[in-house]
Amino acid sequence: MADWIGIGRRARRCYGFDEVALVPGTVTVNPAEVDTTFILGKHKFSVPIMAASMDGVVDVKFAIAMGKLGGIAVLNLDGIQTRYEYPEEILKQIASANPEEATKLVQSLYENSKFPVKEKLIAKRIEEIKKAKVPAIVSCIPQNAAAFSKIAVEAGVDAFIVQSTVATVRHIATEYKVLDLEKFCKTAKVPVIIGNVVTYEMALEIIEAGASAVLVGIGPGAACTSRGVLGIGVPQITATVDCCAARDYFFKRKGKYVPMITDGGMRIGGEICKAFAAGSDAVMVGSAFAKAEEAPGRGYHWGMATSHANLPRGTRIRVGTSGTLKEILMGPARVDDGSQNLVGALKTSMGSLGARNIKEMHDVEIILAPSIQTEGKVFQIGQRVGMGK
């Protein structure tokens, strides 16, 4: 499992999306007949793909549009939508800033002392989503979870996400009050999703604390720079496999199934399919949805920690606008690079692999295949089309 990297020190090899491929078996299924249902608490979603809680991706209008298509869009309670009554001008400023100014501008616009989160806007945004008769799911950092969750539940929220760069049950701090995750999960009146984790041990402790689902992934997002700034992270295939092993162990021991959600690092349909094969029950995607016409970022996307006052761990990137949310999620695809019709790609992959539902997808064969992206693709690579982009 591990190789020597020096005297007395070993390191194990871990794998990301580009290094593996999925192998068809002896049965195939009509893609129109596969079941992609994702269950969270009492809610069933026909689309197991979540739009990440990032301000360039999700606002009220986007959450409603995503909900009407059968998916989930997560609203960030620490962000622009709850700091500003009319956030359109703020989003325009971020989109129009030059690259050298973008991070500094984002830091200033999210500064708590000048532009704090307004409790009335938390309730207002959730009520606006619920008015459209779609599920409302929100997220915030642990420090704000106790206060924000009470407001959110009263406003009718359907699930609450507590999200940090690294989530642990045993967080140590003396400068501020630490959120008791076990108590929080037990007293919550809605499902609680906790993240982010990347190891078996981390996932198991979060599950045992009472989480309704767990987010997997540290630093793989297109706009995240945590891996460069902090040097931490585990490639998503290995992280997902390890965390799902904790889920399966807990299920065998306690009889309770806690979904794993691979969060970040997936740009195209094939990578989403590989996440499910690694054991994921749902995926959370940011940059792919930032390209939607309905996304509030105007073709730009920035990391959740871009606004950190002292150590930004995200950046603003330009992703452009490639189509409508429906085209990106359901098709028909207008591009050939796998960035549109994500649900169609998942269903077609499942059918080709013989997986009738997501749980059967967990059992398909995965191989190490470092040439999978380049084999036979010399013209695409040379012309920068298709898989060569």
Coordinates of C-alpha atoms in Angstrom, one line a residue:
M1 CA 0.0 0.0 0.0
A2 CA 2.9 2.4 0.6
D3 CA 6.3 3.1 -0.9
W4 CA 9.4 4.4 0.8
I5 CA 9.9 8.1 0.2
G6 CA 13.0 8.4 2.4
I7 CA 14.7 6.9 5.5
G8 CA 12.0 5.7 7.8
R9 CA 9.1 7.3 5.9
R10 CA 6.6 5.7 3.6
A11 CA 3.7 7.2 1.6
R12 CA 0.8 5.5 -0.2
R13 CA -0.2 6.1 -3.8
C14 CA -3.5 7.8 -4.2
Y15 CA -5.6 8.3 -7.4
G16 CA -7.6 11.0 -9.1
F17 CA -10.1 11.0 -11.9
D18 CA -7.7 11.1 -14.8
E19 CA -5.8 8.0 -13.6
V20 CA -8.7 5.5 -13.7
A21 CA -11.3 4.2 -16.0
L22 CA -14.5 2.1 -15.7
V23 CA -14.8 -1.4 -17.2
P24 CA -18.1 -2.7 -18.7
G25 CA -19.3 -6.0 -17.6
T26 CA -21.4 -8.7 -19.3
V27 CA -24.7 -6.9 -19.0
T28 CA -26.0 -3.6 -20.4
V29 CA -29.1 -1.7 -19.5
N30 CA -31.3 0.7 -21.4
P31 CA -30.1 4.1 -20.1
A32 CA -33.7 5.3 -20.0
E33 CA -34.5 2.6 -17.5
V34 CA -31.7 3.2 -14.9
D35 CA -32.6 4.7 -11.5
T36 CA -30.5 7.7 -10.4
T37 CA -32.5 8.5 -7.3
F38 CA -30.6 10.1 -4.3
I39 CA -32.3 9.9 -0.9
L40 CA -31.6 12.5 1.8
G41 CA -33.8 12.1 4.9
K42 CA -37.4 12.1 3.7
H43 CA -36.6 13.7 0.4
K44 CA -36.0 11.8 -2.9
F45 CA -34.2 13.5 -5.7
S46 CA -34.2 12.2 -9.3
V47 CA -30.9 14.0 -10.0
P48 CA -28.0 13.0 -7.7
I49 CA -26.0 16.1 -8.6
M50 CA -25.8 19.1 -6.3
A51 CA -24.8 22.6 -7.2
A52 CA -22.1 23.8 -4.8
S53 CA -22.8 26.5 -2.2
M54 CA -20.7 29.2 -4.0
D55 CA -21.8 32.7 -4.7
G56 CA -20.9 32.5 -8.4
V57 CA -23.1 29.5 -8.8
V58 CA -26.2 29.6 -6.6
D59 CA -28.6 32.3 -5.8
V60 CA -32.4 32.1 -5.2
K61 CA -33.3 32.0 -8.9
F62 CA -30.7 29.3 -9.6
A63 CA -31.8 27.2 -6.6
I64 CA -35.4 27.3 -7.9
A65 CA -34.4 26.4 -11.4
M66 CA -32.2 23.5 -10.2
G67 CA -35.0 22.3 -7.9
K68 CA -37.5 22.2 -10.7
L69 CA -35.2 20.0 -12.7
G70 CA -35.0 17.5 -9.8
G71 CA -31.6 18.4 -8.4
I72 CA -30.3 20.3 -5.4
A73 CA -28.7 23.8 -5.3
V74 CA -27.1 24.8 -2.0
L75 CA -27.3 28.5 -0.9
N76 CA -24.3 29.9 0.9
L77 CA -25.5 31.6 4.1
D78 CA -22.1 33.2 4.7
G79 CA -22.1 34.9 1.3
I80 CA -23.3 37.7 -0.8
Q81 CA -27.0 36.7 -0.8
T82 CA -27.3 37.2 2.9
R83 CA -25.1 40.3 3.2
Y84 CA -26.7 42.4 0.6
E85 CA -30.4 43.1 0.1
Y86 CA -29.7 43.6 -3.7
P87 CA -26.6 41.5 -4.5
E88 CA -26.7 42.1 -8.3
E89 CA -24.4 45.1 -8.2
I90 CA -21.9 43.3 -6.0
L91 CA -21.8 40.3 -8.4
K92 CA -21.3 42.7 -11.3
Q93 CA -18.3 44.3 -9.5
I94 CA -16.7 40.9 -8.9
A95 CA -17.2 39.8 -12.5
S96 CA -15.8 43.1 -13.9
A97 CA -12.6 43.2 -11.7
N98 CA -9.3 42.5 -13.4
P99 CA -7.4 39.4 -12.2
E100 CA -4.9 41.4 -10.1
E101 CA -7.7 43.1 -8.1
A102 CA -10.3 40.3 -7.9
T103 CA -9.1 38.6 -4.6
K104 CA -8.7 42.0 -2.8
L105 CA -12.1 43.1 -3.9
V106 CA -13.8 39.9 -2.8
Q107 CA -12.1 40.2 0.6
S108 CA -13.5 43.7 1.0
L109 CA -17.0 42.8 -0.1
Y110 CA -17.2 39.9 2.4
E111 CA -15.7 41.7 5.3
N112 CA -17.7 40.9 8.4
S113 CA -17.2 44.2 10.2
K114 CA -18.5 46.3 7.3
F115 CA -20.9 43.9 5.6
P116 CA -22.1 41.3 8.2
V117 CA -24.6 38.6 7.4
K118 CA -28.1 39.8 8.1
E119 CA -30.4 37.4 9.8
K120 CA -33.5 38.7 8.1
L121 CA -31.9 37.9 4.7
I122 CA -31.3 34.3 5.7
A123 CA -35.0 33.9 6.4
K124 CA -35.9 35.9 3.3
R125 CA -33.8 33.8 0.9
I126 CA -35.1 30.5 2.2
E127 CA -38.7 31.7 2.1
E128 CA -38.2 32.8 -1.5
I129 CA -36.9 29.3 -2.5
K130 CA -39.7 27.5 -0.6
K131 CA -42.3 29.7 -2.2
A132 CA -41.4 28.1 -5.5
K133 CA -42.2 24.7 -4.0
V134 CA -38.7 23.3 -4.3
P135 CA -36.4 22.1 -1.5
A136 CA -34.3 24.7 0.2
I137 CA -30.8 23.5 1.3
V138 CA -28.2 25.9 2.8
S139 CA -24.7 25.8 4.2
C140 CA -22.5 27.8 6.5
I141 CA -19.2 27.5 8.4
P142 CA -19.2 25.8 11.9
Q143 CA -18.8 29.0 13.8
N144 CA -22.2 30.3 12.4
A145 CA -24.1 27.0 12.4
A146 CA -25.8 27.2 15.8
A147 CA -27.3 30.7 15.1
F148 CA -28.0 30.3 11.4
S149 CA -29.6 26.9 11.7
K150 CA -32.3 28.2 14.1
I151 CA -33.3 30.9 11.6
A152 CA -33.1 28.5 8.7
V153 CA -35.3 25.9 10.3
E154 CA -37.9 28.5 11.2
A155 CA -37.9 29.7 7.6
G156 CA -38.6 26.1 6.4
V157 CA -35.2 24.9 5.3
D158 CA -35.1 21.2 4.2
A159 CA -31.5 20.3 5.0
F160 CA -28.5 22.1 6.6
I161 CA -24.9 21.8 5.7
V162 CA -22.0 22.6 8.0
Q163 CA -19.0 23.0 5.8
S164 CA -15.3 23.7 6.5
T165 CA -12.1 23.0 4.7
V166 CA -11.4 20.1 7.1
A167 CA -14.2 18.8 9.2
T168 CA -13.5 16.9 12.5
V169 CA -15.5 16.0 15.5
R170 CA -12.6 16.8 17.8
H171 CA -11.7 20.4 16.9
I172 CA -9.5 22.2 19.4
A173 CA -9.7 25.9 20.0
T174 CA -9.6 28.3 23.0
E175 CA -10.3 31.6 21.1
Y176 CA -13.9 30.7 20.2
K177 CA -16.6 28.3 21.1
V178 CA -16.3 25.0 19.2
L179 CA -19.4 23.6 17.6
D180 CA -20.4 20.3 19.2
L181 CA -21.2 18.4 16.0
E182 CA -22.8 15.4 17.8
K183 CA -25.1 17.7 19.8
F184 CA -25.9 19.8 16.8
C185 CA -26.9 16.7 14.7
K186 CA -29.0 15.3 17.6
T187 CA -31.0 18.5 18.2
A188 CA -31.4 19.5 14.5
K189 CA -34.9 19.2 13.2
V190 CA -33.7 18.7 9.6
P191 CA -31.0 16.5 8.0
V192 CA -27.5 17.7 8.7
I193 CA -24.8 17.3 6.1
I194 CA -21.2 17.7 7.3
G195 CA -17.9 18.2 5.4
N196 CA -15.3 18.1 4.2
V197 CA -13.4 14.9 4.9
V198 CA -11.0 12.7 2.9
T199 CA -10.1 9.7 5.0
Y200 CA -11.8 6.6 6.5
E201 CA -11.2 7.7 10.1
M202 CA -12.5 11.3 9.5
A203 CA -15.6 10.0 7.7
L204 CA -16.4 7.3 10.3
E205 CA -16.2 9.8 13.2
I206 CA -18.5 12.3 11.4
I207 CA -21.0 9.5 10.6
E208 CA -20.9 8.3 14.3
A209 CA -21.6 11.9 15.3
G210 CA -25.0 11.7 13.6
A211 CA -24.5 13.3 10.2
S212 CA -27.2 12.6 7.6
A213 CA -24.7 12.7 4.8
V214 CA -21.0 13.6 4.4
L215 CA -19.1 15.7 1.9
V216 CA -15.9 14.2 0.6
G217 CA -13.0 16.3 -0.9
I218 CA -10.4 18.8 0.2
G219 CA -9.1 21.3 -2.4
P220 CA -10.1 19.7 -5.7
G221 CA -12.4 22.4 -6.9
A222 CA -11.6 24.5 -10.0
A223 CA -11.5 27.8 -8.0
C224 CA -10.0 26.3 -4.8
T225 CA -6.3 26.9 -4.0
S226 CA -6.2 25.0 -0.6
R227 CA -3.9 22.3 -2.0
G228 CA -1.4 24.9 -3.1
V229 CA -1.6 27.2 -0.1
L230 CA -1.8 24.5 2.6
G231 CA -0.3 21.5 0.9
I232 CA -3.2 19.3 2.0
G233 CA -5.7 17.0 0.2
V234 CA -6.3 13.5 -1.2
P235 CA -7.1 12.9 -4.9
Q236 CA -10.9 12.3 -5.2
I237 CA -11.0 8.7 -6.3
T238 CA -9.0 7.5 -3.3
A239 CA -10.8 9.9 -0.9
T240 CA -14.2 8.7 -2.1
V241 CA -13.3 5.0 -1.9
D242 CA -11.9 5.4 1.6
C243 CA -14.8 7.4 3.0
C244 CA -17.3 5.1 1.4
A245 CA -15.6 2.2 3.1
A246 CA -16.4 3.9 6.4
R247 CA -20.1 4.3 5.3
D248 CA -20.3 0.6 4.5
Y249 CA -18.6 -0.5 7.8
F250 CA -21.1 1.7 9.8
F251 CA -24.0 0.3 7.8
K252 CA -23.0 -3.3 8.5
R253 CA -22.5 -2.6 12.2
K254 CA -25.5 -0.3 12.9
G255 CA -27.9 -0.8 10.0
K256 CA -28.0 2.9 9.1
Y257 CA -26.9 4.1 5.7
V258 CA -25.3 7.5 5.6
P259 CA -24.8 8.8 2.0
M260 CA -21.4 10.0 0.8
I261 CA -21.3 13.1 -1.5
T262 CA -18.1 13.6 -3.6
D263 CA -17.5 17.3 -3.5
G264 CA -15.4 19.0 -6.2
G265 CA -12.9 18.2 -8.9
M266 CA -15.5 17.1 -11.5
R267 CA -15.7 19.2 -14.6
I268 CA -17.4 16.7 -17.0
G269 CA -19.7 13.8 -17.1
G270 CA -17.0 11.1 -17.2
E271 CA -15.6 12.3 -13.9
I272 CA -19.0 12.4 -12.3
C273 CA -19.5 8.8 -13.4
K274 CA -16.1 7.8 -11.9
A275 CA -17.1 9.4 -8.6
F276 CA -20.2 7.2 -8.4
A277 CA -18.2 4.1 -9.3
A278 CA -15.8 4.9 -6.4
G279 CA -18.8 4.7 -4.1
S280 CA -20.5 8.1 -4.0
D281 CA -24.2 8.4 -3.6
A282 CA -24.3 12.0 -5.0
V283 CA -21.9 14.6 -6.2
M284 CA -21.4 18.3 -5.6
V285 CA -20.3 20.4 -8.6
G286 CA -19.4 24.0 -8.9
S287 CA -17.6 25.1 -12.0
A288 CA -19.8 23.1 -14.4
F289 CA -22.9 25.0 -13.1
A290 CA -21.0 28.4 -13.0
K291 CA -21.2 28.2 -16.8
A292 CA -25.0 28.2 -16.8
E293 CA -26.9 31.3 -18.1
E294 CA -28.8 31.3 -14.8
A295 CA -25.7 31.3 -12.7
P296 CA -25.2 34.6 -10.8
G297 CA -21.5 34.8 -11.4
R298 CA -21.8 36.1 -15.0
G299 CA -19.3 33.6 -16.3
Y300 CA -17.0 33.8 -13.3
H301 CA -16.5 31.4 -10.4
W302 CA -14.7 31.9 -7.1
G303 CA -13.7 29.7 -4.2
M304 CA -15.5 29.8 -0.9
A305 CA -12.3 30.8 0.9
T306 CA -11.3 33.5 -1.6
S307 CA -12.7 36.1 0.8
H308 CA -10.6 35.0 3.8
A309 CA -9.1 38.1 5.3
N310 CA -5.6 36.8 6.1
L311 CA -5.1 33.6 3.9
P312 CA -7.3 33.3 0.8
R313 CA -7.5 29.7 -0.3
G314 CA -9.5 30.2 -3.4
T315 CA -9.4 32.4 -6.5
R316 CA -11.7 33.9 -9.1
I317 CA -11.6 32.2 -12.4
R318 CA -13.4 32.8 -15.7
V319 CA -15.4 29.8 -16.9
G320 CA -17.6 31.6 -19.5
T321 CA -21.2 30.9 -20.2
S322 CA -21.9 27.8 -22.3
G323 CA -25.6 27.2 -22.1
T324 CA -28.7 27.0 -20.0
L325 CA -28.9 25.1 -16.7
K326 CA -31.2 22.6 -18.4
E327 CA -28.7 22.0 -21.2
I328 CA -25.9 21.5 -18.7
L329 CA -27.9 19.2 -16.5
M330 CA -30.3 17.4 -18.9
G331 CA -29.2 18.3 -22.4
P332 CA -29.3 18.3 -25.3
A333 CA -25.6 19.0 -25.3
R334 CA -24.4 21.7 -27.7
V335 CA -20.7 20.9 -27.0
D336 CA -18.6 17.8 -27.3
D337 CA -16.4 17.9 -24.3
G338 CA -18.7 16.3 -21.7
S339 CA -19.6 19.5 -19.9
Q340 CA -23.3 19.4 -20.8
N341 CA -26.1 16.8 -20.3
L342 CA -24.5 15.5 -17.1
V343 CA -27.5 13.4 -16.2
G344 CA -27.6 11.9 -19.7
A345 CA -23.9 11.0 -19.4
L346 CA -24.5 9.4 -16.0
K347 CA -27.4 7.3 -17.3
T348 CA -25.6 6.3 -20.5
S349 CA -22.5 5.3 -18.5
M350 CA -24.7 3.3 -16.0
G351 CA -26.4 1.5 -18.9
S352 CA -23.1 0.7 -20.6
L353 CA -21.7 -0.7 -17.3
G354 CA -24.9 -2.7 -16.5
A355 CA -25.7 -0.7 -13.4
R356 CA -29.5 -0.4 -12.9
N357 CA -29.2 2.0 -9.9
I358 CA -26.6 4.0 -8.0
K359 CA -25.8 1.2 -5.6
E360 CA -25.0 -1.1 -8.5
M361 CA -22.7 1.6 -9.9
H362 CA -20.6 1.2 -6.7
D363 CA -19.7 -2.4 -7.8
V364 CA -18.4 -1.8 -11.3
E365 CA -14.8 -2.5 -12.1
I366 CA -12.3 0.3 -11.8
I367 CA -8.8 0.0 -13.4
L368 CA -5.7 2.1 -13.3
A369 CA -5.5 3.7 -16.7
P370 CA -3.2 6.7 -16.9
S371 CA -3.5 6.7 -20.8
I372 CA -7.3 6.9 -20.7
Q373 CA -7.3 10.6 -21.5
T374 CA -4.7 10.5 -24.3
E375 CA -4.8 7.1 -26.0
G376 CA -5.6 7.7 -29.7
K377 CA -6.5 11.3 -29.1
V378 CA -3.5 12.9 -30.9
F379 CA -5.6 14.9 -33.3
Q380 CA -8.0 16.2 -30.6
I381 CA -5.0 17.2 -28.5
G382 CA -3.3 18.9 -31.4
Q383 CA -6.4 20.7 -32.5
R384 CA -7.6 21.4 -28.9
V385 CA -11.1 20.0 -29.5
G386 CA -13.1 17.4 -27.7
M387 CA -11.0 15.6 -25.1
G388 CA -8.0 17.7 -26.1
K389 CA -9.3 21.0 -24.7

